PDB file of C-alpha atoms in Angstrom:
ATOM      1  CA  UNK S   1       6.663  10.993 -61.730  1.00 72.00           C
ATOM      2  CA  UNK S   2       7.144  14.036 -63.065  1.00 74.00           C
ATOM      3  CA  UNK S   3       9.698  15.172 -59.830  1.00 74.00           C
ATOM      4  CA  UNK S   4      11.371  11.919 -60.977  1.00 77.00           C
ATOM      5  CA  UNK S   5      11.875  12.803 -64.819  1.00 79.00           C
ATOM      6  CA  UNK S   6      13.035  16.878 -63.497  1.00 77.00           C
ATOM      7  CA  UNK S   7      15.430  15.495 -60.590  1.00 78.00           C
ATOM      8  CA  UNK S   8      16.812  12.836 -63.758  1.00 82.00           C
ATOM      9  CA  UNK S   9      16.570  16.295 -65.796  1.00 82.00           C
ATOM     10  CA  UNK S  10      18.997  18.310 -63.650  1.00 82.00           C
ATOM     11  CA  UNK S  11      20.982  15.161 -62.761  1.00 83.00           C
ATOM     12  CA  UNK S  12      21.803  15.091 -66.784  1.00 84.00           C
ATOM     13  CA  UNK S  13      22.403  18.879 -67.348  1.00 83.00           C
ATOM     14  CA  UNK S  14      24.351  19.034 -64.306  1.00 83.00           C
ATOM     15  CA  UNK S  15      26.716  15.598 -65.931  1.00 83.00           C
ATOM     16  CA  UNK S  16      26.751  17.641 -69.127  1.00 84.00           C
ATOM     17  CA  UNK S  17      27.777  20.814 -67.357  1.00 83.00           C
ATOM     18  CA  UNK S  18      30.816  18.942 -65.365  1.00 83.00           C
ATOM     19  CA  UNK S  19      31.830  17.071 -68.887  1.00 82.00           C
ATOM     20  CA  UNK S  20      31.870  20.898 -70.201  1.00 83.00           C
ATOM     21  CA  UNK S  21      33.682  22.509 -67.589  1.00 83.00           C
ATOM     22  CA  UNK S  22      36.194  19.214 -67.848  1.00 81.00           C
ATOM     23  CA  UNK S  23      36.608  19.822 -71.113  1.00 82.00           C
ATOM     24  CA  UNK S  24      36.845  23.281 -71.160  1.00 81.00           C
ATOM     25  CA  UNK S  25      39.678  23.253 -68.666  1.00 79.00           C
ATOM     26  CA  UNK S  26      41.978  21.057 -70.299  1.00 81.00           C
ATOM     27  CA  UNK S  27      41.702  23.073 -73.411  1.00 80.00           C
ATOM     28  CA  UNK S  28      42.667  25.887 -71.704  1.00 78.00           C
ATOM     29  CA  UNK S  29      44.977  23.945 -69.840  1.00 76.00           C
ATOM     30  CA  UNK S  30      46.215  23.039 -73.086  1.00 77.00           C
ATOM     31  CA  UNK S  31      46.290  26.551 -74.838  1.00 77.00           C
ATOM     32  CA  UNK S  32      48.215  27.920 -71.688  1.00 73.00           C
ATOM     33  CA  UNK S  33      50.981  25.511 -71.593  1.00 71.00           C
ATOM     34  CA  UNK S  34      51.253  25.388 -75.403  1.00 68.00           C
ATOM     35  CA  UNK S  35      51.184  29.655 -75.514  1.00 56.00           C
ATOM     36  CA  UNK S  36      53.715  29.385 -72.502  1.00 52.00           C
ATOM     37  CA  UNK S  37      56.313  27.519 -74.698  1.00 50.00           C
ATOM     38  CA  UNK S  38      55.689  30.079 -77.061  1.00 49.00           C
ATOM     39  CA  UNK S  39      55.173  33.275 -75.228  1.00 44.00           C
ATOM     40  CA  UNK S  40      52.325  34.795 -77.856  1.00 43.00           C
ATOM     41  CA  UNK S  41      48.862  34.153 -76.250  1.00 41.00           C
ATOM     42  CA  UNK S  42      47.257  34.615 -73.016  1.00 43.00           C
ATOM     43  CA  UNK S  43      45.747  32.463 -71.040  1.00 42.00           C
ATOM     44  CA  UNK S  44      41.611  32.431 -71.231  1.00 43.00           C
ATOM     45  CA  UNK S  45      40.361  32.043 -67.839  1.00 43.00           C
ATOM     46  CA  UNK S  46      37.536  29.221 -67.797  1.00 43.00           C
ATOM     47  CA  UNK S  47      34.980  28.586 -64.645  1.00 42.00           C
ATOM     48  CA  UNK S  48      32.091  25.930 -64.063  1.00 42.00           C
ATOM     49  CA  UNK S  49      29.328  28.464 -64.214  1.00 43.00           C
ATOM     50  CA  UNK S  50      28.386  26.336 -61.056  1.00 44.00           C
ATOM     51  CA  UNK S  51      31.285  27.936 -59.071  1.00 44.00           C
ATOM     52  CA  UNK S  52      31.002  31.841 -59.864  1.00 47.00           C
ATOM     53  CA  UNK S  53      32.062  33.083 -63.189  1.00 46.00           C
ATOM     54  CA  UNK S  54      35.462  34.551 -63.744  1.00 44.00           C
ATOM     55  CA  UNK S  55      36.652  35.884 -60.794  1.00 48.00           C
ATOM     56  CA  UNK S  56      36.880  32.123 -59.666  1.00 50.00           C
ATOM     57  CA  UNK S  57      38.756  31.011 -62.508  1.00 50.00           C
ATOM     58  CA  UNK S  58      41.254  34.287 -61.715  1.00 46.00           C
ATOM     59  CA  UNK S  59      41.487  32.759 -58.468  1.00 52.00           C
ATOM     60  CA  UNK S  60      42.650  29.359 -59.369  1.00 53.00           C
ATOM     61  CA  UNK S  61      44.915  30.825 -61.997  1.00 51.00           C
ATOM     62  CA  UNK S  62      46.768  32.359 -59.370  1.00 49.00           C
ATOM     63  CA  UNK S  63      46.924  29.846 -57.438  1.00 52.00           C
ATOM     64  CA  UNK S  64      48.212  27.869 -60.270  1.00 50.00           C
ATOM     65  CA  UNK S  65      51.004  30.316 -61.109  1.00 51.00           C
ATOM     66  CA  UNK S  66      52.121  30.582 -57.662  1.00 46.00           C
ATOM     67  CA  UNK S  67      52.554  26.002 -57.413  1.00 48.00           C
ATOM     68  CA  UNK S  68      54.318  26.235 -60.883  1.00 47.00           C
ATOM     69  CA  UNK S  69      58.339  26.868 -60.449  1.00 45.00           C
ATOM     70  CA  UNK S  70      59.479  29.326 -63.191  1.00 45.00           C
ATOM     71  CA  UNK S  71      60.281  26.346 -65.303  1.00 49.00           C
ATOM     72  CA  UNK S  72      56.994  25.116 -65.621  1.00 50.00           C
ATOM     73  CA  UNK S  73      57.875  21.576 -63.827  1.00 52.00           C
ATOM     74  CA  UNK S  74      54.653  21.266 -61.988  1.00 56.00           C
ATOM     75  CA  UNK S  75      52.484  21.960 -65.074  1.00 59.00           C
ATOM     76  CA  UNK S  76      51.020  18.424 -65.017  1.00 67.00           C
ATOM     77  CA  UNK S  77      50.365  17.998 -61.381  1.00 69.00           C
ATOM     78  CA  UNK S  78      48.751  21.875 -60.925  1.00 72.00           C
ATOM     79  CA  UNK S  79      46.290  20.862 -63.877  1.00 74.00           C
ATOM     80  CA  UNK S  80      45.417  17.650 -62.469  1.00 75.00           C
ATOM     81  CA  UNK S  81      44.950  19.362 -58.892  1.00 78.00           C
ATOM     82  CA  UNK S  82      42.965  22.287 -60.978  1.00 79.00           C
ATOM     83  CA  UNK S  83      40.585  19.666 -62.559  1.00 79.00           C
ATOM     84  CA  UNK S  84      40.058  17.372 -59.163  1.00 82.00           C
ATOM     85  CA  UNK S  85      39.046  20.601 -57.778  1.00 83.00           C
ATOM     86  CA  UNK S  86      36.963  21.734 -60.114  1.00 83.00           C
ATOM     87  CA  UNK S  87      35.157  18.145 -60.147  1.00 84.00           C
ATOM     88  CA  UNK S  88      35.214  18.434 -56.963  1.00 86.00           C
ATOM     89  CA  UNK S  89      33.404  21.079 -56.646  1.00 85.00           C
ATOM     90  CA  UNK S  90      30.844  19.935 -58.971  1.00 86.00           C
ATOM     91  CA  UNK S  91      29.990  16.792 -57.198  1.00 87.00           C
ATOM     92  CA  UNK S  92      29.683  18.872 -54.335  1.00 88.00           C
ATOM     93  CA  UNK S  93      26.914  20.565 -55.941  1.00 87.00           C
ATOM     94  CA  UNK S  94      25.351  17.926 -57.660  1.00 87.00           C
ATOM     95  CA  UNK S  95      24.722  16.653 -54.108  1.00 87.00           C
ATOM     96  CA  UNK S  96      23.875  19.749 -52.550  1.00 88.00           C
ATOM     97  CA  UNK S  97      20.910  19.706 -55.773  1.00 87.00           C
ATOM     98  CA  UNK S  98      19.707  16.687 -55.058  1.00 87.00           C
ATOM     99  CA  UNK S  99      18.863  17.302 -51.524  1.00 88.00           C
ATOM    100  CA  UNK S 100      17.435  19.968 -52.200  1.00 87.00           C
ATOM    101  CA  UNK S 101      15.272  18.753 -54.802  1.00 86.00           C
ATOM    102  CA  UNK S 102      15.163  15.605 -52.441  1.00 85.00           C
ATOM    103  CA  UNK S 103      13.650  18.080 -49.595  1.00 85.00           C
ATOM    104  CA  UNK S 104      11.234  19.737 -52.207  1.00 86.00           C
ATOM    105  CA  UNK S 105      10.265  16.603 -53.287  1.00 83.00           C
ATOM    106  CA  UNK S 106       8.842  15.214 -50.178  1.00 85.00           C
ATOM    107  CA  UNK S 107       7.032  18.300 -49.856  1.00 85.00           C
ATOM    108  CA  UNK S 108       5.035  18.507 -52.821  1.00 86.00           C
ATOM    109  CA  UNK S 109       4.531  14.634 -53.035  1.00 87.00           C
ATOM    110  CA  UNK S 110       1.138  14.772 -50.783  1.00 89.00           C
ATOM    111  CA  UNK S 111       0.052  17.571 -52.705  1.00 88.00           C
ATOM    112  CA  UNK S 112       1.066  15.518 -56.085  1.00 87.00           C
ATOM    113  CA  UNK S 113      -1.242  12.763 -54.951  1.00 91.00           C
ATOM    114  CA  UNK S 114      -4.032  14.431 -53.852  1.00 93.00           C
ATOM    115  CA  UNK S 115      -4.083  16.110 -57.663  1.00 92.00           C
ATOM    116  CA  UNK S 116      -3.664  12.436 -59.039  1.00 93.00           C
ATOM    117  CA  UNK S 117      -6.897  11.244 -56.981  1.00 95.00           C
ATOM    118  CA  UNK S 118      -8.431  14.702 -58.032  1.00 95.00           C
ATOM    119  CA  UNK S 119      -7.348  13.329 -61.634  1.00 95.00           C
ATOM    120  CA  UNK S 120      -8.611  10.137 -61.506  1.00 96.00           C
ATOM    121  CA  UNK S 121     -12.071  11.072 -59.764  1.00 96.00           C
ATOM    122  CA  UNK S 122     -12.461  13.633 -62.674  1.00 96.00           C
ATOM    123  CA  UNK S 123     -11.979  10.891 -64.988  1.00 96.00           C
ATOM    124  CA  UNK S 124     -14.307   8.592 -63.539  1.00 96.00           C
ATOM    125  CA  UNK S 125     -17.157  11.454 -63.693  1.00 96.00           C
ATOM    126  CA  UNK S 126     -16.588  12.033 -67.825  1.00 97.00           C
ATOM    127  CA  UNK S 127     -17.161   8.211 -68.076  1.00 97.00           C
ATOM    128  CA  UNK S 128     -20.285   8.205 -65.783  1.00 96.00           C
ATOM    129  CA  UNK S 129     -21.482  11.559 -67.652  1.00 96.00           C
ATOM    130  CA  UNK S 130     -20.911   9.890 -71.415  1.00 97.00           C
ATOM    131  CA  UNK S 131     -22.745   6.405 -70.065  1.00 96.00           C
ATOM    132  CA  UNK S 132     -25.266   8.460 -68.359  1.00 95.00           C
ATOM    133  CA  UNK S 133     -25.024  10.179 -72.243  1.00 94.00           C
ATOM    134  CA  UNK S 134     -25.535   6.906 -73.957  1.00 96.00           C
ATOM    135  CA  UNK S 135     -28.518   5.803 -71.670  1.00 94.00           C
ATOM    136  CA  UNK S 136     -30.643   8.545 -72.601  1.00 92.00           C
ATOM    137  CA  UNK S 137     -30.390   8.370 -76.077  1.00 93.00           C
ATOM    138  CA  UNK S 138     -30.795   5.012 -75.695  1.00 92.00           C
ATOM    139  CA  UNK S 139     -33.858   5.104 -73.614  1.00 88.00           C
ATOM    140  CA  UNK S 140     -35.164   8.021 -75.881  1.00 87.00           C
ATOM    141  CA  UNK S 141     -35.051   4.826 -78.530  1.00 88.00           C
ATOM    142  CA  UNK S 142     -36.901   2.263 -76.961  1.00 85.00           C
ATOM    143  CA  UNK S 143     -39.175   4.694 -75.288  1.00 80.00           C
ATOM    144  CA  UNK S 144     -40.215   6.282 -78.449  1.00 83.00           C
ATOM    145  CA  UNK S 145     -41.885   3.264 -79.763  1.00 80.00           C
ATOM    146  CA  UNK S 146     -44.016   2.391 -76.944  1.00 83.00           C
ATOM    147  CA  UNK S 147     -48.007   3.606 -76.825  1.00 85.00           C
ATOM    148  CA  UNK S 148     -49.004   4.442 -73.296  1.00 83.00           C
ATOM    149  CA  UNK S 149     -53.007   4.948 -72.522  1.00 87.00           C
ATOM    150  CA  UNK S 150     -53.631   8.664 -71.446  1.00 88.00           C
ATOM    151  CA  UNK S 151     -54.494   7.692 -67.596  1.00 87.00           C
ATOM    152  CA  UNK S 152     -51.036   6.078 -67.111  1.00 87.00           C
ATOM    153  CA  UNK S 153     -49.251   8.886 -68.908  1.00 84.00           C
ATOM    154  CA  UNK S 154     -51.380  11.191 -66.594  1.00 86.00           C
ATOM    155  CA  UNK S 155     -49.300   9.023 -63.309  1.00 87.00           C
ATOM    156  CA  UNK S 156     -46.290   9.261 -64.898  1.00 84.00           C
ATOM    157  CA  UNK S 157     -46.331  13.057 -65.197  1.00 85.00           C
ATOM    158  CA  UNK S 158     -47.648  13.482 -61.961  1.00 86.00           C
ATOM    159  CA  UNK S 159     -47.022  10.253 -59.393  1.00 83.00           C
ATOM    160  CA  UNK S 160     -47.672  11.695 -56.557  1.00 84.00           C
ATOM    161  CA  UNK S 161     -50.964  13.039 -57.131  1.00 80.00           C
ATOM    162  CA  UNK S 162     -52.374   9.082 -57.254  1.00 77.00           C
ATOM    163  CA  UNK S 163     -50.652   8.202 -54.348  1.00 78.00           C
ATOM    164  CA  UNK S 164     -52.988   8.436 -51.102  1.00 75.00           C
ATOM    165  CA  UNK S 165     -51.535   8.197 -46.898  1.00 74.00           C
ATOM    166  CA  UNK S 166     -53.266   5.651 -44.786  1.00 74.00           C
ATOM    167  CA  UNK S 167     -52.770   5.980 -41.212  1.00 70.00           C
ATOM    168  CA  UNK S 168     -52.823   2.692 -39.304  1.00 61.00           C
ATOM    169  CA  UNK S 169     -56.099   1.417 -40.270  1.00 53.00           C
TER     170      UNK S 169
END
């Protein structure tokens, strides 16, 4: 269970991470096209932090100057490429997580059991201890109203001293 709710964890981080990144690129998409019309501002290079940091996003930046014509005719198509790769990319590591968690999974699932049973068998014990608990004080009730004779308290303290071995006769 708890594998479950981690792998369900990372399976949401990793969807918020890819909306990020998505969104993230079209801004700068956005900012570098606008600023191109414009020639004031540079372009802020942007990378899922699931593909390497910057010198990724330098990469794909010069890849996407180098498909662009010097009129800027291919602007639409080079994003769209830019942002299939990137999600790409991120499904191809959202996959590669969830084998691996898959793999890690399957390993510590015996050992997750054998703590549950541990668990439960603990559990069981408090609940014998406590009734165990409850009988004594209850015992230590009725008991405490009784009057035994001496000679039968004398057994009770010591039953094996009244107790006598015949052999075969």
């Amino acid at each position: 269970d708890h594998i479950d709710g981690m792998l369900e964890a990372l399976r949401g981080r990793l969807r918020d991470l890819e909306g990020d990144a998505t969104r993230r690129l079209i801004s700068w998409e956005d900012d570098r096209y606008g600023a191109s019309a414009s020639s004031s501002a540079t372009p802020h290079p942007v990378a899922s932090p699931m593909e390497g940091g910057e010198d990724t996003a330098r990469e794909e930046k010069k890849e996407r100057d180098v498909d662009d014509d010097a009129d800027g005719n291919d602007a639409p198509a080079s994003t769209f490429r830019s942002l299939t790769s990137v999600l790409d990319s991120l499904d191809a590591e959202l996959a590669s997580m969830e084998r691996w968690l898959g793999g890690r999974a399957e390993v510590i699932r015996p050992l997750t059991d054998e703590c549950r049973d541990i668990e439960e068998e603990n559990r069981a014990l408090e609940q014998q201890w406590r009734n165990f608990g409850r009988l004594a004080v209850e015992m230590n009730r009725l008991l405490t109203g009784l009057d035994v004779p001496q000679d039968l308290l004398t057994i009770i303290h010591n039953p094996t001293g009244v107790l006598s071995y015949r052999s075969g006769s």
